Amino acid sequence: MDVAVFRTLKSGWKEQVSAWRLQNQHEPLRRRDFAPLLDAAIKDRKMMIDLIHLNNLKTSCKRIT
């Protein structure tokens, strides 16, 4: 499950950083820019992450019964 969640988050992060770099071509990515980009990546991928958790929960419940 961790791999699926972090892979999803990583792809969202890459998209956010790419978009940021296009808008801010001559600026380096700074510490002050990190949190807003990470927040946008999490919000963008939240539905997918929730589905991964839900599917994992269903699989876990099937194993118990």
JSON list of N, CA, C and O in Angstrom, two decimals:
[
{"chain": "A", "resi": 1, "resn": "MET", "atom": "N", "xyz": [0.82, -1.19, 0.00]},
{"chain": "A", "resi": 1, "resn": "MET", "atom": "CA", "xyz": [0.00, 0.00, 0.00]},
{"chain": "A", "resi": 1, "resn": "MET", "atom": "C", "xyz": [0.87, 1.25, 0.00]},
{"chain": "A", "resi": 1, "resn": "MET", "atom": "O", "xyz": [0.57, 2.20, -0.70]},
{"chain": "A", "resi": 2, "resn": "ASP", "atom": "N", "xyz": [1.93, 1.27, 0.78]},
{"chain": "A", "resi": 2, "resn": "ASP", "atom": "CA", "xyz": [2.79, 2.46, 0.85]},
{"chain": "A", "resi": 2, "resn": "ASP", "atom": "C", "xyz": [3.35, 2.83, -0.52]},
{"chain": "A", "resi": 2, "resn": "ASP", "atom": "O", "xyz": [3.40, 3.99, -0.88]},
{"chain": "A", "resi": 3, "resn": "VAL", "atom": "N", "xyz": [3.75, 1.81, -1.26]},
{"chain": "A", "resi": 3, "resn": "VAL", "atom": "CA", "xyz": [4.31, 2.06, -2.59]},
{"chain": "A", "resi": 3, "resn": "VAL", "atom": "C", "xyz": [3.27, 2.72, -3.49]},
{"chain": "A", "resi": 3, "resn": "VAL", "atom": "O", "xyz": [3.56, 3.70, -4.18]},
{"chain": "A", "resi": 4, "resn": "ALA", "atom": "N", "xyz": [2.06, 2.22, -3.46]},
{"chain": "A", "resi": 4, "resn": "ALA", "atom": "CA", "xyz": [0.99, 2.79, -4.30]},
{"chain": "A", "resi": 4, "resn": "ALA", "atom": "C", "xyz": [0.69, 4.23, -3.92]},
{"chain": "A", "resi": 4, "resn": "ALA", "atom": "O", "xyz": [0.53, 5.10, -4.78]},
{"chain": "A", "resi": 5, "resn": "VAL", "atom": "N", "xyz": [0.64, 4.51, -2.63]},
{"chain": "A", "resi": 5, "resn": "VAL", "atom": "CA", "xyz": [0.33, 5.86, -2.18]},
{"chain": "A", "resi": 5, "resn": "VAL", "atom": "C", "xyz": [1.46, 6.82, -2.54]},
{"chain": "A", "resi": 5, "resn": "VAL", "atom": "O", "xyz": [1.22, 7.89, -3.10]},
{"chain": "A", "resi": 6, "resn": "PHE", "atom": "N", "xyz": [2.68, 6.42, -2.24]},
{"chain": "A", "resi": 6, "resn": "PHE", "atom": "CA", "xyz": [3.80, 7.33, -2.50]},
{"chain": "A", "resi": 6, "resn": "PHE", "atom": "C", "xyz": [4.09, 7.48, -3.99]},
{"chain": "A", "resi": 6, "resn": "PHE", "atom": "O", "xyz": [4.53, 8.54, -4.43]},
{"chain": "A", "resi": 7, "resn": "ARG", "atom": "N", "xyz": [3.83, 6.46, -4.78]},
{"chain": "A", "resi": 7, "resn": "ARG", "atom": "CA", "xyz": [3.99, 6.59, -6.23]},
{"chain": "A", "resi": 7, "resn": "ARG", "atom": "C", "xyz": [2.99, 7.61, -6.77]},
{"chain": "A", "resi": 7, "resn": "ARG", "atom": "O", "xyz": [3.33, 8.46, -7.59]},
{"chain": "A", "resi": 8, "resn": "THR", "atom": "N", "xyz": [1.76, 7.53, -6.28]},
{"chain": "A", "resi": 8, "resn": "THR", "atom": "CA", "xyz": [0.73, 8.49, -6.69]},
{"chain": "A", "resi": 8, "resn": "THR", "atom": "C", "xyz": [1.10, 9.90, -6.27]},
{"chain": "A", "resi": 8, "resn": "THR", "atom": "O", "xyz": [0.99, 10.85, -7.05]},
{"chain": "A", "resi": 9, "resn": "LEU", "atom": "N", "xyz": [1.56, 10.05, -5.03]},
{"chain": "A", "resi": 9, "resn": "LEU", "atom": "CA", "xyz": [1.96, 11.36, -4.54]},
{"chain": "A", "resi": 9, "resn": "LEU", "atom": "C", "xyz": [3.17, 11.89, -5.29]},
{"chain": "A", "resi": 9, "resn": "LEU", "atom": "O", "xyz": [3.25, 13.08, -5.62]},
{"chain": "A", "resi": 10, "resn": "LYS", "atom": "N", "xyz": [4.12, 11.01, -5.60]},
{"chain": "A", "resi": 10, "resn": "LYS", "atom": "CA", "xyz": [5.32, 11.43, -6.33]},
{"chain": "A", "resi": 10, "resn": "LYS", "atom": "C", "xyz": [4.98, 11.95, -7.72]},
{"chain": "A", "resi": 10, "resn": "LYS", "atom": "O", "xyz": [5.53, 12.96, -8.16]},
{"chain": "A", "resi": 11, "resn": "SER", "atom": "N", "xyz": [4.05, 11.29, -8.40]},
{"chain": "A", "resi": 11, "resn": "SER", "atom": "CA", "xyz": [3.68, 11.76, -9.73]},
{"chain": "A", "resi": 11, "resn": "SER", "atom": "C", "xyz": [2.96, 13.11, -9.64]},
{"chain": "A", "resi": 11, "resn": "SER", "atom": "O", "xyz": [3.16, 13.99, -10.49]},
{"chain": "A", "resi": 12, "resn": "GLY", "atom": "N", "xyz": [2.14, 13.30, -8.60]},
{"chain": "A", "resi": 12, "resn": "GLY", "atom": "CA", "xyz": [1.49, 14.60, -8.40]},
{"chain": "A", "resi": 12, "resn": "GLY", "atom": "C", "xyz": [2.51, 15.68, -8.10]},
{"chain": "A", "resi": 12, "resn": "GLY", "atom": "O", "xyz": [2.40, 16.82, -8.57]},
{"chain": "A", "resi": 13, "resn": "TRP", "atom": "N", "xyz": [3.53, 15.34, -7.30]},
{"chain": "A", "resi": 13, "resn": "TRP", "atom": "CA", "xyz": [4.60, 16.29, -6.98]},
{"chain": "A", "resi": 13, "resn": "TRP", "atom": "C", "xyz": [5.34, 16.70, -8.24]},
{"chain": "A", "resi": 13, "resn": "TRP", "atom": "O", "xyz": [5.61, 17.88, -8.46]},
{"chain": "A", "resi": 14, "resn": "LYS", "atom": "N", "xyz": [5.66, 15.73, -9.10]},
{"chain": "A", "resi": 14, "resn": "LYS", "atom": "CA", "xyz": [6.38, 16.04, -10.34]},
{"chain": "A", "resi": 14, "resn": "LYS", "atom": "C", "xyz": [5.57, 16.98, -11.22]},
{"chain": "A", "resi": 14, "resn": "LYS", "atom": "O", "xyz": [6.12, 17.91, -11.82]},
{"chain": "A", "resi": 15, "resn": "GLU", "atom": "N", "xyz": [4.27, 16.76, -11.30]},
{"chain": "A", "resi": 15, "resn": "GLU", "atom": "CA", "xyz": [3.41, 17.64, -12.11]},
{"chain": "A", "resi": 15, "resn": "GLU", "atom": "C", "xyz": [3.40, 19.05, -11.54]},
{"chain": "A", "resi": 15, "resn": "GLU", "atom": "O", "xyz": [3.48, 20.03, -12.30]},
{"chain": "A", "resi": 16, "resn": "GLN", "atom": "N", "xyz": [3.29, 19.17, -10.22]},
{"chain": "A", "resi": 16, "resn": "GLN", "atom": "CA", "xyz": [3.26, 20.49, -9.60]},
{"chain": "A", "resi": 16, "resn": "GLN", "atom": "C", "xyz": [4.58, 21.24, -9.79]},
{"chain": "A", "resi": 16, "resn": "GLN", "atom": "O", "xyz": [4.59, 22.43, -10.10]},
{"chain": "A", "resi": 17, "resn": "VAL", "atom": "N", "xyz": [5.68, 20.54, -9.62]},
{"chain": "A", "resi": 17, "resn": "VAL", "atom": "CA", "xyz": [7.00, 21.18, -9.79]},
{"chain": "A", "resi": 17, "resn": "VAL", "atom": "C", "xyz": [7.20, 21.58, -11.25]},
{"chain": "A", "resi": 17, "resn": "VAL", "atom": "O", "xyz": [7.72, 22.68, -11.53]},
{"chain": "A", "resi": 18, "resn": "SER", "atom": "N", "xyz": [6.80, 20.74, -12.18]},
{"chain": "A", "resi": 18, "resn": "SER", "atom": "CA", "xyz": [6.94, 21.09, -13.61]},
{"chain": "A", "resi": 18, "resn": "SER", "atom": "C", "xyz": [6.14, 22.34, -13.94]},
{"chain": "A", "resi": 18, "resn": "SER", "atom": "O", "xyz": [6.64, 23.24, -14.63]},
{"chain": "A", "resi": 19, "resn": "ALA", "atom": "N", "xyz": [4.91, 22.42, -13.43]},
{"chain": "A", "resi": 19, "resn": "ALA", "atom": "CA", "xyz": [4.08, 23.60, -13.68]},
{"chain": "A", "resi": 19, "resn": "ALA", "atom": "C", "xyz": [4.70, 24.84, -13.04]},
{"chain": "A", "resi": 19, "resn": "ALA", "atom": "O", "xyz": [4.72, 25.93, -13.63]},
{"chain": "A", "resi": 20, "resn": "TRP", "atom": "N", "xyz": [5.23, 24.67, -11.81]},
{"chain": "A", "resi": 20, "resn": "TRP", "atom": "CA", "xyz": [5.87, 25.79, -11.13]},
{"chain": "A", "resi": 20, "resn": "TRP", "atom": "C", "xyz": [7.09, 26.29, -11.90]},
{"chain": "A", "resi": 20, "resn": "TRP", "atom": "O", "xyz": [7.31, 27.48, -12.04]},
{"chain": "A", "resi": 21, "resn": "ARG", "atom": "N", "xyz": [7.88, 25.34, -12.40]},
{"chain": "A", "resi": 21, "resn": "ARG", "atom": "CA", "xyz": [9.09, 25.72, -13.15]},
{"chain": "A", "resi": 21, "resn": "ARG", "atom": "C", "xyz": [8.76, 26.46, -14.45]},
{"chain": "A", "resi": 21, "resn": "ARG", "atom": "O", "xyz": [9.48, 27.36, -14.85]},
{"chain": "A", "resi": 22, "resn": "LEU", "atom": "N", "xyz": [7.65, 26.10, -15.08]},
{"chain": "A", "resi": 22, "resn": "LEU", "atom": "CA", "xyz": [7.23, 26.81, -16.28]},
{"chain": "A", "resi": 22, "resn": "LEU", "atom": "C", "xyz": [6.84, 28.25, -15.97]},
{"chain": "A", "resi": 22, "resn": "LEU", "atom": "O", "xyz": [7.11, 29.16, -16.75]},
{"chain": "A", "resi": 23, "resn": "GLN", "atom": "N", "xyz": [6.21, 28.46, -14.83]},
{"chain": "A", "resi": 23, "resn": "GLN", "atom": "CA", "xyz": [5.79, 29.80, -14.44]},
{"chain": "A", "resi": 23, "resn": "GLN", "atom": "C", "xyz": [6.93, 30.64, -13.88]},
{"chain": "A", "resi": 23, "resn": "GLN", "atom": "O", "xyz": [6.91, 31.86, -13.98]},
{"chain": "A", "resi": 24, "resn": "ASN", "atom": "N", "xyz": [7.92, 30.01, -13.28]},
{"chain": "A", "resi": 24, "resn": "ASN", "atom": "CA", "xyz": [9.03, 30.71, -12.62]},
{"chain": "A", "resi": 24, "resn": "ASN", "atom": "C", "xyz": [10.36, 30.25, -13.21]},
{"chain": "A", "resi": 24, "resn": "ASN", "atom": "O", "xyz": [11.20, 29.68, -12.52]},
{"chain": "A", "resi": 25, "resn": "GLN", "atom": "N", "xyz": [10.56, 30.55, -14.47]},
{"chain": "A", "resi": 25, "resn": "GLN", "atom": "CA", "xyz": [11.69, 29.98, -15.21]},
{"chain": "A", "resi": 25, "resn": "GLN", "atom": "C", "xyz": [13.06, 30.33, -14.65]},
{"chain": "A", "resi": 25, "resn": "GLN", "atom": "O", "xyz": [13.98, 29.54, -14.72]},
{"chain": "A", "resi": 26, "resn": "HIS", "atom": "N", "xyz": [13.21, 31.49, -14.11]},
{"chain": "A", "resi": 26, "resn": "HIS", "atom": "CA", "xyz": [14.55, 31.92, -13.69]},
{"chain": "A", "resi": 26, "resn": "HIS", "atom": "C", "xyz": [14.77, 31.84, -12.18]},
{"chain": "A", "resi": 26, "resn": "HIS", "atom": "O", "xyz": [15.81, 32.26, -11.69]},
{"chain": "A", "resi": 27, "resn": "GLU", "atom": "N", "xyz": [13.81, 31.28, -11.46]},
{"chain": "A", "resi": 27, "resn": "GLU", "atom": "CA", "xyz": [13.94, 31.19, -10.01]},
{"chain": "A", "resi": 27, "resn": "GLU", "atom": "C", "xyz": [14.17, 29.75, -9.59]},
{"chain": "A", "resi": 27, "resn": "GLU", "atom": "O", "xyz": [13.56, 28.84, -10.13]},
{"chain": "A", "resi": 28, "resn": "PRO", "atom": "N", "xyz": [15.02, 29.55, -8.60]},
{"chain": "A", "resi": 28, "resn": "PRO", "atom": "CA", "xyz": [15.17, 28.19, -8.04]},
{"chain": "A", "resi": 28, "resn": "PRO", "atom": "C", "xyz": [13.99, 27.88, -7.12]},
{"chain": "A", "resi": 28, "resn": "PRO", "atom": "O", "xyz": [13.35, 28.79, -6.59]},
{"chain": "A", "resi": 29, "resn": "LEU", "atom": "N", "xyz": [13.71, 26.62, -6.96]},
{"chain": "A", "resi": 29, "resn": "LEU", "atom": "CA", "xyz": [12.66, 26.19, -6.04]},
{"chain": "A", "resi": 29, "resn": "LEU", "atom": "C", "xyz": [13.18, 26.39, -4.62]},
{"chain": "A", "resi": 29, "resn": "LEU", "atom": "O", "xyz": [14.20, 25.84, -4.23]},
{"chain": "A", "resi": 30, "resn": "ARG", "atom": "N", "xyz": [12.49, 27.22, -3.87]},
{"chain": "A", "resi": 30, "resn": "ARG", "atom": "CA", "xyz": [12.95, 27.58, -2.52]},
{"chain": "A", "resi": 30, "resn": "ARG", "atom": "C", "xyz": [12.10, 26.92, -1.44]},
{"chain": "A", "resi": 30, "resn": "ARG", "atom": "O", "xyz": [11.05, 26.37, -1.72]},
{"chain": "A", "resi": 31, "resn": "ARG", "atom": "N", "xyz": [12.60, 27.00, -0.25]},
{"chain": "A", "resi": 31, "resn": "ARG", "atom": "CA", "xyz": [11.91, 26.39, 0.88]},
{"chain": "A", "resi": 31, "resn": "ARG", "atom": "C", "xyz": [10.49, 26.95, 1.02]},
{"chain": "A", "resi": 31, "resn": "ARG", "atom": "O", "xyz": [9.56, 26.22, 1.33]},
{"chain": "A", "resi": 32, "resn": "ARG", "atom": "N", "xyz": [10.32, 28.23, 0.77]},
{"chain": "A", "resi": 32, "resn": "ARG", "atom": "CA", "xyz": [8.99, 28.85, 0.92]},
{"chain": "A", "resi": 32, "resn": "ARG", "atom": "C", "xyz": [8.00, 28.35, -0.13]},
{"chain": "A", "resi": 32, "resn": "ARG", "atom": "O", "xyz": [6.80, 28.45, 0.04]},
{"chain": "A", "resi": 33, "resn": "ASP", "atom": "N", "xyz": [8.51, 27.82, -1.24]},
{"chain": "A", "resi": 33, "resn": "ASP", "atom": "CA", "xyz": [7.65, 27.30, -2.31]},
{"chain": "A", "resi": 33, "resn": "ASP", "atom": "C", "xyz": [7.28, 25.84, -2.10]},
{"chain": "A", "resi": 33, "resn": "ASP", "atom": "O", "xyz": [6.34, 25.34, -2.71]},
{"chain": "A", "resi": 34, "resn": "PHE", "atom": "N", "xyz": [8.03, 25.15, -1.25]},
{"chain": "A", "resi": 34, "resn": "PHE", "atom": "CA", "xyz": [7.87, 23.71, -1.08]},
{"chain": "A", "resi": 34, "resn": "PHE", "atom": "C", "xyz": [6.49, 23.34, -0.53]},
{"chain": "A", "resi": 34, "resn": "PHE", "atom": "O", "xyz": [5.80, 22.49, -1.09]},
{"chain": "A", "resi": 35, "resn": "ALA", "atom": "N", "xyz": [6.09, 23.95, 0.58]},
{"chain": "A", "resi": 35, "resn": "ALA", "atom": "CA", "xyz": [4.82, 23.60, 1.24]},
{"chain": "A", "resi": 35, "resn": "ALA", "atom": "C", "xyz": [3.60, 23.82, 0.34]},
{"chain": "A", "resi": 35, "resn": "ALA", "atom": "O", "xyz": [2.75, 22.94, 0.24]},
{"chain": "A", "resi": 36, "resn": "PRO", "atom": "N", "xyz": [3.49, 24.97, -0.34]},
{"chain": "A", "resi": 36, "resn": "PRO", "atom": "CA", "xyz": [2.33, 25.15, -1.21]},
{"chain": "A", "resi": 36, "resn": "PRO", "atom": "C", "xyz": [2.28, 24.13, -2.36]},
{"chain": "A", "resi": 36, "resn": "PRO", "atom": "O", "xyz": [1.20, 23.66, -2.74]},
{"chain": "A", "resi": 37, "resn": "LEU", "atom": "N", "xyz": [3.45, 23.78, -2.90]},
{"chain": "A", "resi": 37, "resn": "LEU", "atom": "CA", "xyz": [3.48, 22.79, -3.97]},
{"chain": "A", "resi": 37, "resn": "LEU", "atom": "C", "xyz": [3.09, 21.40, -3.46]},
{"chain": "A", "resi": 37, "resn": "LEU", "atom": "O", "xyz": [2.33, 20.67, -4.11]},
{"chain": "A", "resi": 38, "resn": "LEU", "atom": "N", "xyz": [3.59, 21.04, -2.30]},
{"chain": "A", "resi": 38, "resn": "LEU", "atom": "CA", "xyz": [3.24, 19.75, -1.71]},
{"chain": "A", "resi": 38, "resn": "LEU", "atom": "C", "xyz": [1.75, 19.69, -1.38]},
{"chain": "A", "resi": 38, "resn": "LEU", "atom": "O", "xyz": [1.09, 18.68, -1.63]},
{"chain": "A", "resi": 39, "resn": "ASP", "atom": "N", "xyz": [1.22, 20.77, -0.85]},
{"chain": "A", "resi": 39, "resn": "ASP", "atom": "CA", "xyz": [-0.21, 20.84, -0.54]},
{"chain": "A", "resi": 39, "resn": "ASP", "atom": "C", "xyz": [-1.05, 20.65, -1.80]},
{"chain": "A", "resi": 39, "resn": "ASP", "atom": "O", "xyz": [-2.03, 19.91, -1.79]},
{"chain": "A", "resi": 40, "resn": "ALA", "atom": "N", "xyz": [-0.66, 21.30, -2.88]},
{"chain": "A", "resi": 40, "resn": "ALA", "atom": "CA", "xyz": [-1.39, 21.17, -4.14]},
{"chain": "A", "resi": 40, "resn": "ALA", "atom": "C", "xyz": [-1.30, 19.75, -4.67]},
{"chain": "A", "resi": 40, "resn": "ALA", "atom": "O", "xyz": [-2.29, 19.21, -5.18]},
{"chain": "A", "resi": 41, "resn": "ALA", "atom": "N", "xyz": [-0.14, 19.12, -4.54]},
{"chain": "A", "resi": 41, "resn": "ALA", "atom": "CA", "xyz": [0.02, 17.74, -5.01]},
{"chain": "A", "resi": 41, "resn": "ALA", "atom": "C", "xyz": [-0.85, 16.79, -4.21]},
{"chain": "A", "resi": 41, "resn": "ALA", "atom": "O", "xyz": [-1.48, 15.89, -4.77]},
{"chain": "A", "resi": 42, "resn": "ILE", "atom": "N", "xyz": [-0.91, 16.99, -2.90]},
{"chain": "A", "resi": 42, "resn": "ILE", "atom": "CA", "xyz": [-1.75, 16.13, -2.05]},
{"chain": "A", "resi": 42, "resn": "ILE", "atom": "C", "xyz": [-3.21, 16.32, -2.37]},
{"chain": "A", "resi": 42, "resn": "ILE", "atom": "O", "xyz": [-3.96, 15.35, -2.52]},
{"chain": "A", "resi": 43, "resn": "LYS", "atom": "N", "xyz": [-3.64, 17.56, -2.49]},
{"chain": "A", "resi": 43, "resn": "LYS", "atom": "CA", "xyz": [-5.05, 17.83, -2.80]},
{"chain": "A", "resi": 43, "resn": "LYS", "atom": "C", "xyz": [-5.42, 17.30, -4.18]},
{"chain": "A", "resi": 43, "resn": "LYS", "atom": "O", "xyz": [-6.52, 16.79, -4.38]},
{"chain": "A", "resi": 44, "resn": "ASP", "atom": "N", "xyz": [-4.49, 17.40, -5.13]},
{"chain": "A", "resi": 44, "resn": "ASP", "atom": "CA", "xyz": [-4.73, 16.93, -6.48]},
{"chain": "A", "resi": 44, "resn": "ASP", "atom": "C", "xyz": [-4.89, 15.41, -6.52]},
{"chain": "A", "resi": 44, "resn": "ASP", "atom": "O", "xyz": [-5.69, 14.88, -7.28]},
{"chain": "A", "resi": 45, "resn": "ARG", "atom": "N", "xyz": [-4.15, 14.70, -5.69]},
{"chain": "A", "resi": 45, "resn": "ARG", "atom": "CA", "xyz": [-4.15, 13.23, -5.70]},
{"chain": "A", "resi": 45, "resn": "ARG", "atom": "C", "xyz": [-4.97, 12.61, -4.56]},
{"chain": "A", "resi": 45, "resn": "ARG", "atom": "O", "xyz": [-4.98, 11.41, -4.41]},
{"chain": "A", "resi": 46, "resn": "LYS", "atom": "N", "xyz": [-5.67, 13.43, -3.78]},
{"chain": "A", "resi": 46, "resn": "LYS", "atom": "CA", "xyz": [-6.38, 12.92, -2.60]},
{"chain": "A", "resi": 46, "resn": "LYS", "atom": "C", "xyz": [-7.38, 11.84, -2.95]},
{"chain": "A", "resi": 46, "resn": "LYS", "atom": "O", "xyz": [-7.46, 10.83, -2.26]},
{"chain": "A", "resi": 47, "resn": "MET", "atom": "N", "xyz": [-8.16, 12.01, -4.00]},
{"chain": "A", "resi": 47, "resn": "MET", "atom": "CA", "xyz": [-9.15, 11.02, -4.36]},
{"chain": "A", "resi": 47, "resn": "MET", "atom": "C", "xyz": [-8.49, 9.69, -4.71]},
{"chain": "A", "resi": 47, "resn": "MET", "atom": "O", "xyz": [-8.96, 8.63, -4.28]},
{"chain": "A", "resi": 48, "resn": "MET", "atom": "N", "xyz": [-7.39, 9.73, -5.43]},
{"chain": "A", "resi": 48, "resn": "MET", "atom": "CA", "xyz": [-6.70, 8.50, -5.79]},
{"chain": "A", "resi": 48, "resn": "MET", "atom": "C", "xyz": [-6.13, 7.81, -4.57]},
{"chain": "A", "resi": 48, "resn": "MET", "atom": "O", "xyz": [-6.20, 6.58, -4.44]},
{"chain": "A", "resi": 49, "resn": "ILE", "atom": "N", "xyz": [-5.58, 8.58, -3.65]},
{"chain": "A", "resi": 49, "resn": "ILE", "atom": "CA", "xyz": [-5.01, 8.01, -2.43]},
{"chain": "A", "resi": 49, "resn": "ILE", "atom": "C", "xyz": [-6.11, 7.39, -1.57]},
{"chain": "A", "resi": 49, "resn": "ILE", "atom": "O", "xyz": [-5.95, 6.31, -1.02]},
{"chain": "A", "resi": 50, "resn": "ASP", "atom": "N", "xyz": [-7.25, 8.07, -1.49]},
{"chain": "A", "resi": 50, "resn": "ASP", "atom": "CA", "xyz": [-8.38, 7.52, -0.74]},
{"chain": "A", "resi": 50, "resn": "ASP", "atom": "C", "xyz": [-8.86, 6.20, -1.34]},
{"chain": "A", "resi": 50, "resn": "ASP", "atom": "O", "xyz": [-9.20, 5.27, -0.61]},
{"chain": "A", "resi": 51, "resn": "LEU", "atom": "N", "xyz": [-8.88, 6.11, -2.66]},
{"chain": "A", "resi": 51, "resn": "LEU", "atom": "CA", "xyz": [-9.28, 4.86, -3.32]},
{"chain": "A", "resi": 51, "resn": "LEU", "atom": "C", "xyz": [-8.28, 3.74, -3.03]},
{"chain": "A", "resi": 51, "resn": "LEU", "atom": "O", "xyz": [-8.67, 2.59, -2.82]},
{"chain": "A", "resi": 52, "resn": "ILE", "atom": "N", "xyz": [-7.02, 4.06, -3.00]},
{"chain": "A", "resi": 52, "resn": "ILE", "atom": "CA", "xyz": [-6.00, 3.06, -2.68]},
{"chain": "A", "resi": 52, "resn": "ILE", "atom": "C", "xyz": [-6.21, 2.53, -1.27]},
{"chain": "A", "resi": 52, "resn": "ILE", "atom": "O", "xyz": [-6.19, 1.32, -1.02]},
{"chain": "A", "resi": 53, "resn": "HIS", "atom": "N", "xyz": [-6.46, 3.44, -0.34]},
{"chain": "A", "resi": 53, "resn": "HIS", "atom": "CA", "xyz": [-6.71, 3.02, 1.04]},
{"chain": "A", "resi": 53, "resn": "HIS", "atom": "C", "xyz": [-7.97, 2.16, 1.14]},
{"chain": "A", "resi": 53, "resn": "HIS", "atom": "O", "xyz": [-7.99, 1.16, 1.86]},
{"chain": "A", "resi": 54, "resn": "LEU", "atom": "N", "xyz": [-9.02, 2.56, 0.45]},
{"chain": "A", "resi": 54, "resn": "LEU", "atom": "CA", "xyz": [-10.27, 1.81, 0.47]},
{"chain": "A", "resi": 54, "resn": "LEU", "atom": "C", "xyz": [-10.09, 0.41, -0.10]},
{"chain": "A", "resi": 54, "resn": "LEU", "atom": "O", "xyz": [-10.54, -0.57, 0.48]},
{"chain": "A", "resi": 55, "resn": "ASN", "atom": "N", "xyz": [-9.40, 0.31, -1.23]},
{"chain": "A", "resi": 55, "resn": "ASN", "atom": "CA", "xyz": [-9.16, -1.00, -1.83]},
{"chain": "A", "resi": 55, "resn": "ASN", "atom": "C", "xyz": [-8.30, -1.87, -0.93]},
{"chain": "A", "resi": 55, "resn": "ASN", "atom": "O", "xyz": [-8.53, -3.08, -0.82]},
{"chain": "A", "resi": 56, "resn": "ASN", "atom": "N", "xyz": [-7.32, -1.28, -0.27]},
{"chain": "A", "resi": 56, "resn": "ASN", "atom": "CA", "xyz": [-6.48, -2.04, 0.65]},
{"chain": "A", "resi": 56, "resn": "ASN", "atom": "C", "xyz": [-7.29, -2.53, 1.84]},
{"chain": "A", "resi": 56, "resn": "ASN", "atom": "O", "xyz": [-7.12, -3.66, 2.29]},
{"chain": "A", "resi": 57, "resn": "LEU", "atom": "N", "xyz": [-8.19, -1.70, 2.33]},
{"chain": "A", "resi": 57, "resn": "LEU", "atom": "CA", "xyz": [-9.05, -2.10, 3.45]},
{"chain": "A", "resi": 57, "resn": "LEU", "atom": "C", "xyz": [-9.95, -3.25, 3.05]},
{"chain": "A", "resi": 57, "resn": "LEU", "atom": "O", "xyz": [-10.11, -4.21, 3.81]},
{"chain": "A", "resi": 58, "resn": "LYS", "atom": "N", "xyz": [-10.53, -3.18, 1.86]},
{"chain": "A", "resi": 58, "resn": "LYS", "atom": "CA", "xyz": [-11.38, -4.27, 1.38]},
{"chain": "A", "resi": 58, "resn": "LYS", "atom": "C", "xyz": [-10.60, -5.56, 1.26]},
{"chain": "A", "resi": 58, "resn": "LYS", "atom": "O", "xyz": [-11.07, -6.63, 1.65]},
{"chain": "A", "resi": 59, "resn": "THR", "atom": "N", "xyz": [-9.38, -5.49, 0.74]},
{"chain": "A", "resi": 59, "resn": "THR", "atom": "CA", "xyz": [-8.54, -6.67, 0.59]},
{"chain": "A", "resi": 59, "resn": "THR", "atom": "C", "xyz": [-8.19, -7.25, 1.96]},
{"chain": "A", "resi": 59, "resn": "THR", "atom": "O", "xyz": [-8.21, -8.46, 2.14]},
{"chain": "A", "resi": 60, "resn": "SER", "atom": "N", "xyz": [-7.87, -6.38, 2.91]},
{"chain": "A", "resi": 60, "resn": "SER", "atom": "CA", "xyz": [-7.53, -6.84, 4.25]},
{"chain": "A", "resi": 60, "resn": "SER", "atom": "C", "xyz": [-8.71, -7.52, 4.92]},
{"chain": "A", "resi": 60, "resn": "SER", "atom": "O", "xyz": [-8.54, -8.54, 5.59]},
{"chain": "A", "resi": 61, "resn": "CYS", "atom": "N", "xyz": [-9.90, -6.99, 4.72]},
{"chain": "A", "resi": 61, "resn": "CYS", "atom": "CA", "xyz": [-11.09, -7.58, 5.32]},
{"chain": "A", "resi": 61, "resn": "CYS", "atom": "C", "xyz": [-11.39, -8.95, 4.71]},
{"chain": "A", "resi": 61, "resn": "CYS", "atom": "O", "xyz": [-11.84, -9.86, 5.40]},
{"chain": "A", "resi": 62, "resn": "LYS", "atom": "N", "xyz": [-11.15, -9.11, 3.43]},
{"chain": "A", "resi": 62, "resn": "LYS", "atom": "CA", "xyz": [-11.37, -10.40, 2.77]},
{"chain": "A", "resi": 62, "resn": "LYS", "atom": "C", "xyz": [-10.42, -11.44, 3.31]},
{"chain": "A", "resi": 62, "resn": "LYS", "atom": "O", "xyz": [-10.77, -12.61, 3.43]},
{"chain": "A", "resi": 63, "resn": "ARG", "atom": "N", "xyz": [-9.19, -11.06, 3.64]},
{"chain": "A", "resi": 63, "resn": "ARG", "atom": "CA", "xyz": [-8.21, -12.00, 4.17]},
{"chain": "A", "resi": 63, "resn": "ARG", "atom": "C", "xyz": [-8.60, -12.51, 5.56]},
{"chain": "A", "resi": 63, "resn": "ARG", "atom": "O", "xyz": [-8.31, -13.62, 5.92]},
{"chain": "A", "resi": 64, "resn": "ILE", "atom": "N", "xyz": [-9.25, -11.65, 6.33]},
{"chain": "A", "resi": 64, "resn": "ILE", "atom": "CA", "xyz": [-9.63, -12.02, 7.69]},
{"chain": "A", "resi": 64, "resn": "ILE", "atom": "C", "xyz": [-10.76, -13.04, 7.70]},
{"chain": "A", "resi": 64, "resn": "ILE", "atom": "O", "xyz": [-10.77, -13.97, 8.49]},
{"chain": "A", "resi": 65, "resn": "THR", "atom": "N", "xyz": [-11.72, -12.88, 6.79]},
{"chain": "A", "resi": 65, "resn": "THR", "atom": "CA", "xyz": [-12.88, -13.77, 6.77]},
{"chain": "A", "resi": 65, "resn": "THR", "atom": "C", "xyz": [-12.62, -15.05, 6.06]},
{"chain": "A", "resi": 65, "resn": "THR", "atom": "O", "xyz": [-11.71, -15.37, 5.47]}
]
